[in-house]
Each structure stands twice: as C-alpha cells, then as structure tokens.
C-alpha cells in the first residue's frame, strides 16, 4: 500500500473533519433549508458513486472474467443492503431529525447515539473507497488511480456537510464547541478503517472484487433510501432537498467520468 493509496483513503475523513470544524465558527443552528439541501446533495453523490464507481466496474469485471455479468453485482448489491439493514437493526443510534432511537435498546447518552448514527452511515463509504483502491492495487484495468481518487474526493465533498450536520446538534445537546468538533470528526474515522479492512479482504481473494464493489454500492444505497432522502424530504421545503440530489448526482458523475 503506497503513499498515494494511504492518502486517498484518508481524504473522506478529512472532509468529515473539516465539516465538523464548522461548529467552531457557527453561532446558530444550521438553517433547515440548508440542511435539506446538504442531505439531498449527499444523497446524489452517493447514488452516482454507487452506479459509476462501483456497479458499472463490477459488471465490467464480471464480463472480463467470462462469467454471468450481472450475477456478482446483483448478489453483492443485495448482501450490501442486507448488511446495512442488520447493522441498522442492531446498533443503537439516533438521527438528528428524530427523537426515538433505533436499534437494540441501550442506556446510551443522546450524543453517543447521534455519533453512532453518522458512524453507521460512514461504513459503506469507507468500504467503497477501500474496494476501488483495492482494484488499483490489483492492477485491474477497469479501475484507475484517477477514478479511485475521484470517488474519494466525491465522498469527501459530501462528507463536509455531513460533518457540519452532526457537529451542530452535538453542540445543541450541551457539548462544548471543541467536544462537538472532536466527536463529529471522529465519526468519520470509521471510513479509513473500513477502507483498510476492505483492501485486506480483496488482497486475500481477488475474485471477490466485483462482489465487494457491488456490496459497497448496496450499502450506500441503503443509507440513501433509508435515511438521507427521507430526512431531506420531511416537512416543508422538500423541493430544496430534490435540487440538492440533482447537484450532488451531477457533480459525482462528472468527477467519475472526467477523472476515471
């Protein structure tokens, strides 16, 4: 694992940390319309990344191997959805727009469950980055270093608003600005960890690469459908969230096509 790959898998974490740092300079809670725009934007980035950076390469790899081109992507995608559904059911967490926690009942602080919610969402993003860089390490012709970096940069861009969205409610729960920043930033540390684990798994069995690519796509789409879009569409000003989806989708698509 060279320095370029190490830097690449750290980029999304830097996006989360920079976004969380917004709590240090914002005096009031984030505007509801801005929240909806950012949630929609994150959704658009993740949808486009799932298609162009993960599913299409998985299909191309399956075709090159001579097997049934749609089978590994379909299996991996469904397992990715199921994996996030399992984590969502078991891990106690709380979304900032809700009052009732999800997952197994636990006597945890509200701030802890808010951080766990974002941490849970960051797992598939870390896996997505890890599996694309694993493709680069195996010298697969379908995935280039530029394409892997494009995905990493795209996820970092959508992590910036996510970091701000989590750090502000933490401050609202009574934490100091410093602690709100720290916990918000640390919610993103799971991304490089998940990326390294995914690279390790791919190194053990290279033929797993199409399955892992589509697994990450399924996990990301689960987050979008289950959490991000419903939150961006709840209450008033839902059209702002829709505009955000369009902006995020186009940006990630352009990044992947132009750099990939």
Short mmCIF file of C-alpha atoms in Angstrom, two decimals:
data_model
loop_
_atom_site.label_atom_id
_atom_site.label_comp_id
_atom_site.label_asym_id
_atom_site.label_seq_id
_atom_site.Cartn_x
_atom_site.Cartn_y
_atom_site.Cartn_z
CA UNK A 1 0.00 0.00 0.00
CA UNK A 2 1.83 3.11 -1.23
CA UNK A 3 1.52 6.73 -0.10
CA UNK A 4 -0.97 7.63 -2.85
CA UNK A 5 -3.39 4.96 -1.67
CA UNK A 6 -2.94 5.86 2.01
CA UNK A 7 -3.64 9.50 1.18
CA UNK A 8 -6.63 8.51 -0.96
CA UNK A 9 -8.34 6.53 1.78
CA UNK A 10 -7.82 9.42 4.24
CA UNK A 11 -9.43 12.08 2.00
CA UNK A 12 -13.05 11.30 3.04
CA UNK A 13 -12.09 11.50 6.73
CA UNK A 14 -10.56 14.92 6.11
CA UNK A 15 -13.86 16.01 4.55
CA UNK A 16 -15.75 14.96 7.69
CA UNK A 17 -13.23 16.69 9.97
CA UNK A 18 -13.36 19.95 8.01
CA UNK A 19 -17.15 19.89 8.04
CA UNK A 20 -17.21 19.25 11.77
CA UNK A 21 -14.93 22.26 12.23
CA UNK A 22 -17.81 24.48 11.08
CA UNK A 23 -19.19 24.23 14.61
CA UNK A 24 -16.23 26.30 15.77
CA UNK A 25 -17.31 29.30 13.71
CA UNK A 26 -21.12 28.96 13.50
CA UNK A 27 -23.02 30.76 16.25
CA UNK A 28 -26.50 29.47 15.46
CA UNK A 29 -28.05 26.17 14.43
CA UNK A 30 -27.85 25.33 10.75
CA UNK A 31 -30.74 26.65 8.66
CA UNK A 32 -33.35 23.96 7.92
CA UNK A 33 -33.30 24.70 4.19
CA UNK A 34 -29.53 24.40 4.11
CA UNK A 35 -29.75 21.08 5.97
CA UNK A 36 -32.19 19.73 3.40
CA UNK A 37 -30.01 20.91 0.53
CA UNK A 38 -26.94 19.24 2.04
CA UNK A 39 -28.76 15.99 2.80
CA UNK A 40 -30.04 15.89 -0.77
CA UNK A 41 -26.57 16.69 -2.08
CA UNK A 42 -25.05 13.81 -0.10
CA UNK A 43 -27.76 11.50 -1.49
CA UNK A 44 -27.00 12.50 -5.07
CA UNK A 45 -23.26 11.95 -4.64
CA UNK A 46 -23.78 8.50 -3.12
CA UNK A 47 -26.24 7.39 -5.82
CA UNK A 48 -23.93 8.46 -8.64
CA UNK A 49 -20.89 6.93 -6.93
CA UNK A 50 -22.76 3.65 -6.47
CA UNK A 51 -23.53 3.47 -10.19
CA UNK A 52 -20.43 4.85 -11.95
CA UNK A 53 -17.70 4.00 -9.45
CA UNK A 54 -18.98 0.67 -8.11
CA UNK A 55 -21.72 -1.14 -10.04
CA UNK A 56 -20.52 -0.43 -13.60
CA UNK A 57 -16.93 -1.54 -12.79
CA UNK A 58 -18.33 -4.65 -11.07
CA UNK A 59 -20.31 -5.52 -14.21
CA UNK A 60 -17.28 -4.89 -16.44
CA UNK A 61 -15.07 -7.11 -14.27
CA UNK A 62 -17.65 -9.89 -14.32
CA UNK A 63 -17.77 -9.72 -18.11
CA UNK A 64 -13.97 -9.89 -18.35
CA UNK A 65 -13.88 -12.99 -16.15
CA UNK A 66 -16.20 -14.77 -18.57
CA UNK A 67 -18.99 -15.44 -16.08
CA UNK A 68 -22.55 -14.19 -15.91
CA UNK A 69 -22.01 -10.42 -15.98
CA UNK A 70 -24.97 -9.48 -13.82
CA UNK A 71 -24.66 -12.19 -11.15
CA UNK A 72 -21.80 -10.91 -8.92
CA UNK A 73 -23.14 -7.30 -8.94
CA UNK A 74 -26.67 -8.49 -8.11
CA UNK A 75 -25.51 -10.79 -5.30
CA UNK A 76 -23.09 -8.24 -3.85
CA UNK A 77 -25.65 -5.43 -4.00
CA UNK A 78 -28.30 -7.43 -2.13
CA UNK A 79 -25.80 -8.56 0.51
CA UNK A 80 -24.70 -4.93 0.97
CA UNK A 81 -28.30 -3.83 1.52
CA UNK A 82 -28.82 -6.72 3.94
CA UNK A 83 -25.62 -5.96 5.86
CA UNK A 84 -26.61 -2.33 6.50
CA UNK A 85 -30.14 -3.42 7.39
CA UNK A 86 -28.64 -5.76 10.01
CA UNK A 87 -26.37 -3.04 11.44
CA UNK A 88 -29.27 -0.56 11.42
CA UNK A 89 -31.36 -3.07 13.38
CA UNK A 90 -28.71 -3.98 15.94
CA UNK A 91 -26.66 -0.84 16.63
CA UNK A 92 -28.36 1.70 18.93
CA UNK A 93 -28.34 5.08 17.21
CA UNK A 94 -30.34 8.29 16.91
CA UNK A 95 -30.80 10.53 13.86
CA UNK A 96 -30.69 14.26 14.48
CA UNK A 97 -34.17 14.78 12.98
CA UNK A 98 -35.78 12.17 15.27
CA UNK A 99 -36.50 11.76 18.96
CA UNK A 100 -36.85 7.96 19.15
CA UNK A 101 -33.64 5.88 18.95
CA UNK A 102 -33.29 2.93 16.59
CA UNK A 103 -31.55 -0.40 17.06
CA UNK A 104 -31.26 -2.56 20.16
CA UNK A 105 -32.37 -0.63 23.30
CA UNK A 106 -29.37 0.64 25.24
CA UNK A 107 -28.69 3.07 28.04
CA UNK A 108 -26.53 5.41 26.00
CA UNK A 109 -26.31 9.19 26.01
CA UNK A 110 -28.15 11.00 23.24
CA UNK A 111 -24.89 12.47 21.99
CA UNK A 112 -23.36 8.98 21.75
CA UNK A 113 -26.29 7.70 19.70
CA UNK A 114 -26.11 10.72 17.38
CA UNK A 115 -22.45 9.94 16.68
CA UNK A 116 -23.23 6.23 16.19
CA UNK A 117 -25.85 7.14 13.56
CA UNK A 118 -23.30 9.00 11.44
CA UNK A 119 -20.63 6.36 12.10
CA UNK A 120 -23.02 3.69 10.83
CA UNK A 121 -23.55 5.67 7.60
CA UNK A 122 -19.82 6.13 7.09
CA UNK A 123 -19.05 2.39 7.00
CA UNK A 124 -20.25 1.81 3.40
CA UNK A 125 -18.48 4.96 2.22
CA UNK A 126 -15.20 3.68 3.65
CA UNK A 127 -15.78 0.30 2.04
CA UNK A 128 -16.47 1.96 -1.31
CA UNK A 129 -13.20 3.88 -1.19
CA UNK A 130 -11.28 0.81 0.00
CA UNK A 131 -12.56 -1.51 -2.70
CA UNK A 132 -11.78 0.93 -5.52
CA UNK A 133 -8.21 1.38 -4.29
CA UNK A 134 -8.00 -2.42 -3.92
CA UNK A 135 -8.84 -2.57 -7.61
CA UNK A 136 -5.95 -0.20 -8.31
CA UNK A 137 -3.58 -2.34 -6.22
CA UNK A 138 -4.54 -5.47 -8.14
CA UNK A 139 -3.77 -3.56 -11.36
CA UNK A 140 -7.26 -4.15 -12.66
CA UNK A 141 -7.75 -2.31 -15.94
CA UNK A 142 -11.35 -1.36 -15.09
CA UNK A 143 -10.36 0.87 -12.16
CA UNK A 144 -7.69 3.56 -12.47
CA UNK A 145 -5.94 5.50 -9.71
CA UNK A 146 -7.60 8.69 -11.01
CA UNK A 147 -11.00 7.00 -10.84
CA UNK A 148 -10.40 5.84 -7.27
CA UNK A 149 -9.28 9.34 -6.29
CA UNK A 150 -12.37 10.80 -7.96
CA UNK A 151 -14.59 8.62 -5.78
CA UNK A 152 -12.60 9.52 -2.68
CA UNK A 153 -12.85 13.25 -3.46
CA UNK A 154 -16.57 12.98 -4.20
CA UNK A 155 -17.26 11.28 -0.88
CA UNK A 156 -15.10 13.85 0.92
CA UNK A 157 -17.16 16.65 -0.64
CA UNK A 158 -20.41 15.15 0.61
CA UNK A 159 -18.78 14.35 3.99
CA UNK A 160 -18.11 18.05 4.53
CA UNK A 161 -21.79 18.95 5.03
CA UNK A 162 -22.37 15.69 6.92
CA UNK A 163 -19.66 16.71 9.40
CA UNK A 164 -21.36 20.06 9.93
CA UNK A 165 -24.79 18.45 10.23
CA UNK A 166 -23.64 16.15 13.05
CA UNK A 167 -21.44 18.60 14.97
CA UNK A 168 -24.12 21.29 15.27
CA UNK A 169 -26.72 19.03 17.00
CA UNK A 170 -23.97 17.80 19.34
CA UNK A 171 -23.36 21.39 20.37
CA UNK A 172 -27.12 21.79 20.76
CA UNK A 173 -27.09 18.86 23.21
CA UNK A 174 -24.82 20.84 25.53
CA UNK A 175 -21.34 19.83 24.39
CA UNK A 176 -18.67 22.49 24.08
CA UNK A 177 -17.65 23.54 20.57
CA UNK A 178 -14.37 21.66 20.98
CA UNK A 179 -16.04 18.40 22.01
CA UNK A 180 -18.71 18.73 19.32
CA UNK A 181 -15.96 19.12 16.72
CA UNK A 182 -13.98 16.19 18.11
CA UNK A 183 -16.92 13.76 18.19
CA UNK A 184 -18.12 14.91 14.78
CA UNK A 185 -14.68 14.40 13.28
CA UNK A 186 -14.20 11.01 14.98
CA UNK A 187 -17.48 9.77 13.48
CA UNK A 188 -15.57 9.74 10.20
CA UNK A 189 -12.57 7.72 11.42
CA UNK A 190 -14.51 4.55 10.60
CA UNK A 191 -14.08 5.33 6.89
CA UNK A 192 -10.31 4.74 6.60
CA UNK A 193 -10.68 1.75 8.96
CA UNK A 194 -13.40 0.21 6.76
CA UNK A 195 -11.30 1.01 3.68
CA UNK A 196 -8.23 -0.81 5.04
CA UNK A 197 -10.30 -3.86 6.06
CA UNK A 198 -11.85 -4.00 2.58
CA UNK A 199 -8.43 -3.74 0.91
CA UNK A 200 -7.23 -6.59 3.13
CA UNK A 201 -10.21 -8.79 2.19
CA UNK A 202 -9.66 -8.11 -1.50
CA UNK A 203 -5.98 -8.96 -1.16
CA UNK A 204 -6.93 -12.38 0.24
CA UNK A 205 -9.28 -13.19 -2.65
CA UNK A 206 -9.00 -11.02 -5.76
CA UNK A 207 -12.06 -12.70 -7.40
CA UNK A 208 -14.16 -11.12 -4.62
CA UNK A 209 -13.60 -7.66 -6.12
CA UNK A 210 -16.84 -7.48 -8.20
CA UNK A 211 -18.81 -8.71 -5.20
CA UNK A 212 -17.20 -6.19 -2.85
CA UNK A 213 -17.72 -3.30 -5.29
CA UNK A 214 -21.44 -4.06 -5.56
CA UNK A 215 -21.64 -4.82 -1.81
CA UNK A 216 -20.41 -1.29 -1.09
CA UNK A 217 -22.92 0.07 -3.62
CA UNK A 218 -25.80 -1.76 -1.93
CA UNK A 219 -24.74 -0.50 1.49
CA UNK A 220 -24.54 3.10 0.23
CA UNK A 221 -27.92 2.93 -1.48
CA UNK A 222 -29.42 1.58 1.76
CA UNK A 223 -28.23 4.68 3.60
CA UNK A 224 -29.63 6.95 0.88
CA UNK A 225 -33.06 5.30 0.73
CA UNK A 226 -33.47 4.58 4.43
CA UNK A 227 -32.13 7.80 5.94
CA UNK A 228 -30.84 10.64 3.76
CA UNK A 229 -33.70 11.09 1.29
CA UNK A 230 -36.47 10.69 3.92
CA UNK A 231 -34.73 13.30 6.10
CA UNK A 232 -34.32 15.69 3.17
CA UNK A 233 -37.98 15.27 2.17
CA UNK A 234 -39.61 15.55 5.60
CA UNK A 235 -41.64 18.65 6.45
CA UNK A 236 -41.55 21.80 4.34
CA UNK A 237 -39.12 22.83 1.58
CA UNK A 238 -38.69 19.26 0.27
CA UNK A 239 -38.00 20.64 -3.21
CA UNK A 240 -34.72 22.06 -1.89
CA UNK A 241 -33.61 18.55 -0.99
CA UNK A 242 -34.50 17.39 -4.50
CA UNK A 243 -32.37 20.15 -6.01
CA UNK A 244 -29.54 19.01 -3.76
CA UNK A 245 -29.86 15.43 -5.09
CA UNK A 246 -29.55 16.70 -8.67
CA UNK A 247 -26.49 18.81 -7.85
CA UNK A 248 -24.72 16.01 -5.98
CA UNK A 249 -25.52 13.40 -8.63
CA UNK A 250 -24.22 15.52 -11.50
CA UNK A 251 -21.07 16.54 -9.61
CA UNK A 252 -20.15 12.93 -8.77
CA UNK A 253 -20.97 11.75 -12.30
CA UNK A 254 -18.76 14.46 -13.82
CA UNK A 255 -15.92 13.67 -11.40
CA UNK A 256 -16.03 9.97 -12.19
CA UNK A 257 -16.32 10.34 -15.97
CA UNK A 258 -13.79 13.16 -16.25
CA UNK A 259 -11.17 11.70 -13.91
CA UNK A 260 -11.97 7.99 -14.19
#
